[in-house]
Amino acid sequence: SAVISQKPSRDICQRGTSLTIQCQVDSQVTMMFWYRQQPGQSLTLIATANQGSEATYESGFVIDKFPISRPNLTFSTLTVSNMSPEDSSIYLCSVEGTGSYEQYFGPGTRLTVT
Amino acid sequence: TQLLEQSPQFLSIQEGENLTVYCNSSSVFSSLQWYRQEPGEGPVLLVTVVTGGEVKKLKRLTFQFGDARKDSSLHITAAQPGDTGLYLCAGVGGADGLTFGKGTHLIIQP
């Protein structure tokens, strides 16, 4: 199993600012995933990040709002841009396990936008 | 869009009691996963069920996949405070890839 760390673990940000979340994996992986977990809602996939190519975004998410970097096989960042209170959520990165679609998640970043 | 409905949304019981939580859909999934998430942590995979009617046991936890592969249940025997957490089911299949339910918040009181 992969060990995943995220920074920061939590943050409180002002409306209109941006926050970059870092995700580090202890092994090389092809794909990394970014999810959003809003209160009372299911986990929603934001995008899939492959090293060496642009991230693939799910419906409802755009690169201008959630730019993603994937500079190498163990690291990725997600930026939440021009934040509003609606962006308050837990943001999780994950990698795929050995089984089909099985996910190993990081501990998450709890973001509050005021 | 495939949807997974989990019930109950919240459940609080005493230590030692048994409980069952459900994960239902109108869609067929090729497999279904169960995760547990504790406060301040990411979800942790507990089990994957693949075959219709399949039953898997993980100590005091019993997972069942419906015969039609549209639903699943998680039964916990003699619940303990360490079982407290958010239980998420996730279905694999179709164009949506992996679809998560909203989860069941479980509290086991000592």
mmCIF file of C-alpha atoms in Angstrom:
data_model
loop_
_atom_site.group_PDB
_atom_site.id
_atom_site.type_symbol
_atom_site.label_atom_id
_atom_site.label_comp_id
_atom_site.label_asym_id
_atom_site.label_seq_id
_atom_site.Cartn_x
_atom_site.Cartn_y
_atom_site.Cartn_z
ATOM 1 C CA SER A 1 0.000 0.000 0.000
ATOM 2 C CA ALA A 2 1.077 3.570 -0.638
ATOM 3 C CA VAL A 3 1.683 6.151 2.072
ATOM 4 C CA ILE A 4 0.392 9.573 1.113
ATOM 5 C CA SER A 5 0.946 12.876 2.863
ATOM 6 C CA GLN A 6 -0.736 16.207 2.253
ATOM 7 C CA LYS A 7 0.142 19.768 3.198
ATOM 8 C CA PRO A 8 -1.376 21.765 4.725
ATOM 9 C CA SER A 9 -3.651 19.624 6.862
ATOM 10 C CA ARG A 10 -6.020 22.546 7.281
ATOM 11 C CA ASP A 11 -6.214 26.223 6.479
ATOM 12 C CA ILE A 12 -8.536 29.172 6.838
ATOM 13 C CA CYS A 13 -8.386 31.517 3.864
ATOM 14 C CA GLN A 14 -10.001 34.749 2.843
ATOM 15 C CA ARG A 15 -12.360 35.071 -0.084
ATOM 16 C CA GLY A 16 -10.569 35.878 -3.344
ATOM 17 C CA THR A 17 -7.230 34.335 -2.403
ATOM 18 C CA SER A 18 -5.693 31.062 -3.635
ATOM 19 C CA LEU A 19 -4.328 28.044 -1.801
ATOM 20 C CA THR A 20 -1.987 25.365 -3.117
ATOM 21 C CA ILE A 21 -2.275 21.893 -1.633
ATOM 22 C CA GLN A 22 0.638 19.495 -1.889
ATOM 23 C CA CYS A 23 0.435 15.715 -2.152
ATOM 24 C CA GLN A 24 3.466 13.442 -1.717
ATOM 25 C CA VAL A 25 3.478 9.667 -2.298
ATOM 26 C CA ASP A 26 6.142 7.307 -0.974
ATOM 27 C CA SER A 27 6.363 5.391 -4.280
ATOM 28 C CA GLN A 28 6.231 6.202 -7.968
ATOM 29 C CA VAL A 29 2.732 6.156 -9.403
ATOM 30 C CA THR A 30 1.385 6.871 -12.847
ATOM 31 C CA MET A 31 -1.887 8.511 -11.912
ATOM 32 C CA MET A 32 -2.830 10.684 -8.974
ATOM 33 C CA PHE A 33 -6.358 11.804 -8.256
ATOM 34 C CA TRP A 34 -7.821 14.852 -6.558
ATOM 35 C CA TYR A 35 -11.190 14.663 -4.792
ATOM 36 C CA ARG A 36 -13.435 17.119 -3.006
ATOM 37 C CA GLN A 37 -15.505 16.087 0.009
ATOM 38 C CA GLN A 38 -18.117 18.653 0.923
ATOM 39 C CA PRO A 39 -20.152 18.368 4.140
ATOM 40 C CA GLY A 40 -23.007 15.958 3.648
ATOM 41 C CA GLN A 41 -21.919 15.132 0.116
ATOM 42 C CA SER A 42 -20.171 12.214 -1.491
ATOM 43 C CA LEU A 43 -16.569 12.322 -2.609
ATOM 44 C CA THR A 44 -16.381 14.009 -5.988
ATOM 45 C CA LEU A 45 -13.482 13.510 -8.372
ATOM 46 C CA ILE A 46 -12.011 16.835 -9.479
ATOM 47 C CA ALA A 47 -9.321 15.620 -11.854
ATOM 48 C CA THR A 48 -6.805 12.935 -12.706
ATOM 49 C CA ALA A 49 -3.168 13.973 -12.899
ATOM 50 C CA ASN A 50 -0.693 12.034 -15.030
ATOM 51 C CA GLN A 51 2.976 12.867 -14.963
ATOM 52 C CA GLY A 52 4.081 14.576 -18.133
ATOM 53 C CA SER A 53 0.659 15.552 -19.383
ATOM 54 C CA GLU A 54 -2.113 17.955 -18.541
ATOM 55 C CA ALA A 55 -4.612 16.905 -15.928
ATOM 56 C CA THR A 56 -7.975 15.552 -17.029
ATOM 57 C CA TYR A 57 -10.853 17.397 -15.354
ATOM 58 C CA GLU A 58 -14.291 16.018 -14.530
ATOM 59 C CA SER A 59 -17.484 17.728 -15.536
ATOM 60 C CA GLY A 60 -18.033 20.847 -13.464
ATOM 61 C CA PHE A 61 -14.355 21.463 -12.737
ATOM 62 C CA VAL A 62 -12.072 23.680 -14.828
ATOM 63 C CA ILE A 63 -8.353 24.241 -14.981
ATOM 64 C CA ASP A 64 -8.596 27.985 -14.303
ATOM 65 C CA LYS A 65 -10.260 27.309 -10.963
ATOM 66 C CA PHE A 66 -8.301 24.184 -9.984
ATOM 67 C CA PRO A 67 -4.900 24.200 -11.696
ATOM 68 C CA ILE A 68 -2.923 21.025 -11.070
ATOM 69 C CA SER A 69 0.768 20.317 -11.393
ATOM 70 C CA ARG A 70 2.418 16.895 -11.647
ATOM 71 C CA PRO A 71 6.147 17.505 -11.920
ATOM 72 C CA ASN A 72 7.224 13.922 -11.140
ATOM 73 C CA LEU A 73 5.918 10.451 -10.299
ATOM 74 C CA THR A 74 5.647 11.051 -6.540
ATOM 75 C CA PHE A 75 4.262 14.573 -6.225
ATOM 76 C CA SER A 76 1.303 16.697 -7.251
ATOM 77 C CA THR A 77 -0.270 20.003 -6.296
ATOM 78 C CA LEU A 78 -3.818 21.295 -6.521
ATOM 79 C CA THR A 79 -4.493 25.023 -6.366
ATOM 80 C CA VAL A 80 -7.897 26.351 -5.390
ATOM 81 C CA SER A 81 -8.036 29.756 -7.065
ATOM 82 C CA ASN A 82 -10.049 32.869 -6.315
ATOM 83 C CA MET A 83 -11.728 31.133 -3.423
ATOM 84 C CA SER A 84 -15.273 31.669 -2.234
ATOM 85 C CA PRO A 85 -17.046 30.197 0.818
ATOM 86 C CA GLU A 86 -18.508 27.513 -1.479
ATOM 87 C CA ASP A 87 -14.978 26.122 -1.861
ATOM 88 C CA SER A 88 -14.912 25.236 1.843
ATOM 89 C CA SER A 89 -14.365 21.507 1.801
ATOM 90 C CA ILE A 90 -11.952 18.684 2.434
ATOM 91 C CA TYR A 91 -9.602 18.109 -0.489
ATOM 92 C CA LEU A 92 -8.114 14.641 -0.826
ATOM 93 C CA CYS A 93 -5.479 13.218 -3.100
ATOM 94 C CA SER A 94 -5.336 9.535 -3.870
ATOM 95 C CA VAL A 95 -3.522 6.906 -5.900
ATOM 96 C CA GLU A 96 -4.813 3.672 -7.301
ATOM 97 C CA GLY A 97 -4.089 0.395 -5.550
ATOM 98 C CA THR A 98 -3.583 -3.027 -7.046
ATOM 99 C CA GLY A 99 -7.281 -3.703 -7.478
ATOM 100 C CA SER A 100 -9.398 -2.056 -10.127
ATOM 101 C CA TYR A 101 -10.207 1.505 -9.037
ATOM 102 C CA GLU A 102 -9.206 0.790 -5.427
ATOM 103 C CA GLN A 103 -7.958 4.028 -3.900
ATOM 104 C CA TYR A 104 -5.365 4.925 -1.285
ATOM 105 C CA PHE A 105 -6.142 8.351 0.102
ATOM 106 C CA GLY A 106 -4.085 11.006 1.772
ATOM 107 C CA PRO A 107 -5.269 12.450 5.085
ATOM 108 C CA GLY A 108 -6.938 15.385 3.369
ATOM 109 C CA THR A 109 -6.729 19.166 3.586
ATOM 110 C CA ARG A 110 -9.601 20.870 5.390
ATOM 111 C CA LEU A 111 -10.164 24.253 3.788
ATOM 112 C CA THR A 112 -12.383 26.951 5.248
ATOM 113 C CA VAL A 113 -12.996 30.102 3.213
ATOM 114 C CA THR A 114 -14.278 33.153 5.061
ATOM 115 C CA THR B 1 -25.017 9.367 -13.801
ATOM 116 C CA GLN B 2 -24.861 6.451 -11.403
ATOM 117 C CA LEU B 3 -26.044 7.162 -7.855
ATOM 118 C CA LEU B 4 -25.414 5.247 -4.660
ATOM 119 C CA GLU B 5 -27.778 5.806 -1.745
ATOM 120 C CA GLN B 6 -26.511 4.924 1.697
ATOM 121 C CA SER B 7 -28.730 4.383 4.714
ATOM 122 C CA PRO B 8 -29.021 5.273 7.414
ATOM 123 C CA GLN B 9 -27.237 8.597 7.121
ATOM 124 C CA PHE B 10 -26.506 8.649 10.861
ATOM 125 C CA LEU B 11 -26.471 5.816 13.396
ATOM 126 C CA SER B 12 -25.555 5.954 17.077
ATOM 127 C CA ILE B 13 -25.643 2.753 19.096
ATOM 128 C CA GLN B 14 -24.228 1.281 22.268
ATOM 129 C CA GLU B 15 -21.107 -0.833 22.403
ATOM 130 C CA GLY B 16 -21.899 -4.520 21.937
ATOM 131 C CA GLU B 17 -24.924 -4.028 19.679
ATOM 132 C CA ASN B 18 -25.171 -5.275 16.109
ATOM 133 C CA LEU B 19 -25.913 -3.056 13.136
ATOM 134 C CA THR B 20 -26.355 -3.108 9.381
ATOM 135 C CA VAL B 21 -25.842 -0.280 6.925
ATOM 136 C CA TYR B 22 -26.938 -0.314 3.328
ATOM 137 C CA CYS B 23 -25.743 0.877 -0.039
ATOM 138 C CA ASN B 24 -28.326 0.841 -2.835
ATOM 139 C CA SER B 25 -28.471 1.801 -6.479
ATOM 140 C CA SER B 26 -30.586 1.299 -9.554
ATOM 141 C CA SER B 27 -27.380 0.761 -11.531
ATOM 142 C CA VAL B 28 -25.337 -2.394 -11.915
ATOM 143 C CA PHE B 29 -21.734 -2.234 -10.798
ATOM 144 C CA SER B 30 -18.857 -4.517 -11.756
ATOM 145 C CA SER B 31 -17.575 -4.285 -8.194
ATOM 146 C CA LEU B 32 -18.258 -2.385 -5.016
ATOM 147 C CA GLN B 33 -15.867 -1.056 -2.400
ATOM 148 C CA TRP B 34 -16.342 -0.125 1.266
ATOM 149 C CA TYR B 35 -14.184 2.480 2.979
ATOM 150 C CA ARG B 36 -14.023 3.766 6.550
ATOM 151 C CA GLN B 37 -13.010 7.348 7.239
ATOM 152 C CA GLU B 38 -12.089 8.631 10.675
ATOM 153 C CA PRO B 39 -12.060 12.349 11.573
ATOM 154 C CA GLY B 40 -9.024 14.119 10.148
ATOM 155 C CA GLU B 41 -8.091 11.167 7.971
ATOM 156 C CA GLY B 42 -8.719 10.025 4.435
ATOM 157 C CA PRO B 43 -10.926 7.034 3.635
ATOM 158 C CA VAL B 44 -9.307 3.620 4.100
ATOM 159 C CA LEU B 45 -10.349 0.709 1.902
ATOM 160 C CA LEU B 46 -11.917 -2.143 3.883
ATOM 161 C CA VAL B 47 -13.026 -4.544 1.176
ATOM 162 C CA THR B 48 -13.964 -4.972 -2.466
ATOM 163 C CA VAL B 49 -16.791 -7.303 -3.496
ATOM 164 C CA VAL B 50 -16.943 -8.423 -7.088
ATOM 165 C CA THR B 51 -19.333 -11.333 -7.581
ATOM 166 C CA GLY B 52 -23.111 -11.080 -7.177
ATOM 167 C CA GLY B 53 -24.102 -12.695 -3.875
ATOM 168 C CA GLU B 54 -20.541 -12.580 -2.586
ATOM 169 C CA VAL B 55 -20.012 -12.414 1.163
ATOM 170 C CA LYS B 56 -16.726 -11.284 2.694
ATOM 171 C CA LYS B 57 -15.835 -11.188 6.362
ATOM 172 C CA LEU B 58 -13.302 -8.941 8.029
ATOM 173 C CA LYS B 59 -13.246 -9.882 11.719
ATOM 174 C CA ARG B 60 -16.601 -8.585 13.048
ATOM 175 C CA LEU B 61 -17.539 -6.939 9.739
ATOM 176 C CA THR B 62 -19.528 -8.843 7.114
ATOM 177 C CA PHE B 63 -19.947 -7.403 3.636
ATOM 178 C CA GLN B 64 -22.452 -8.689 1.111
ATOM 179 C CA PHE B 65 -22.881 -7.836 -2.562
ATOM 180 C CA GLY B 66 -26.408 -8.178 -3.890
ATOM 181 C CA ASP B 67 -27.184 -10.909 -6.403
ATOM 182 C CA ALA B 68 -27.926 -8.308 -9.082
ATOM 183 C CA ARG B 69 -24.796 -6.292 -8.173
ATOM 184 C CA LYS B 70 -26.878 -3.186 -7.502
ATOM 185 C CA ASP B 71 -26.641 -3.092 -3.735
ATOM 186 C CA SER B 72 -24.492 -4.042 -0.796
ATOM 187 C CA SER B 73 -24.685 -4.236 2.965
ATOM 188 C CA LEU B 74 -22.232 -4.024 5.836
ATOM 189 C CA HIS B 75 -23.080 -5.819 9.059
ATOM 190 C CA ILE B 76 -21.083 -5.211 12.230
ATOM 191 C CA THR B 77 -21.363 -7.658 15.089
ATOM 192 C CA ALA B 78 -20.753 -6.571 18.687
ATOM 193 C CA ALA B 79 -19.812 -3.024 17.702
ATOM 194 C CA GLN B 80 -16.908 -1.381 19.506
ATOM 195 C CA PRO B 81 -15.997 2.300 19.913
ATOM 196 C CA GLY B 82 -13.133 1.749 17.460
ATOM 197 C CA ASP B 83 -15.734 1.090 14.756
ATOM 198 C CA THR B 84 -16.805 4.734 14.926
ATOM 199 C CA GLY B 85 -16.381 6.542 11.632
ATOM 200 C CA LEU B 86 -17.862 7.426 8.275
ATOM 201 C CA TYR B 87 -18.550 4.333 6.157
ATOM 202 C CA LEU B 88 -18.500 4.974 2.428
ATOM 203 C CA CYS B 89 -19.468 2.638 -0.369
ATOM 204 C CA ALA B 90 -18.170 3.163 -3.884
ATOM 205 C CA GLY B 91 -19.303 1.435 -7.047
ATOM 206 C CA VAL B 92 -17.168 0.676 -10.068
ATOM 207 C CA GLY B 93 -18.711 0.595 -13.488
ATOM 208 C CA GLY B 94 -19.763 2.401 -16.608
ATOM 209 C CA ALA B 95 -18.597 5.734 -17.861
ATOM 210 C CA ASP B 96 -18.531 7.204 -14.365
ATOM 211 C CA GLY B 97 -15.666 5.002 -13.218
ATOM 212 C CA LEU B 98 -15.811 5.135 -9.415
ATOM 213 C CA THR B 99 -18.953 6.545 -7.773
ATOM 214 C CA PHE B 100 -19.134 7.228 -4.043
ATOM 215 C CA GLY B 101 -22.173 7.284 -1.796
ATOM 216 C CA LYS B 102 -22.624 10.021 0.800
ATOM 217 C CA GLY B 103 -21.757 7.689 3.630
ATOM 218 C CA THR B 104 -23.143 6.515 6.953
ATOM 219 C CA HIS B 105 -21.892 8.305 10.050
ATOM 220 C CA LEU B 106 -21.565 5.631 12.742
ATOM 221 C CA ILE B 107 -20.999 6.375 16.420
ATOM 222 C CA ILE B 108 -20.467 3.567 18.901
ATOM 223 C CA GLN B 109 -20.933 4.761 22.445
ATOM 224 C CA PRO B 110 -19.015 3.008 25.240
#
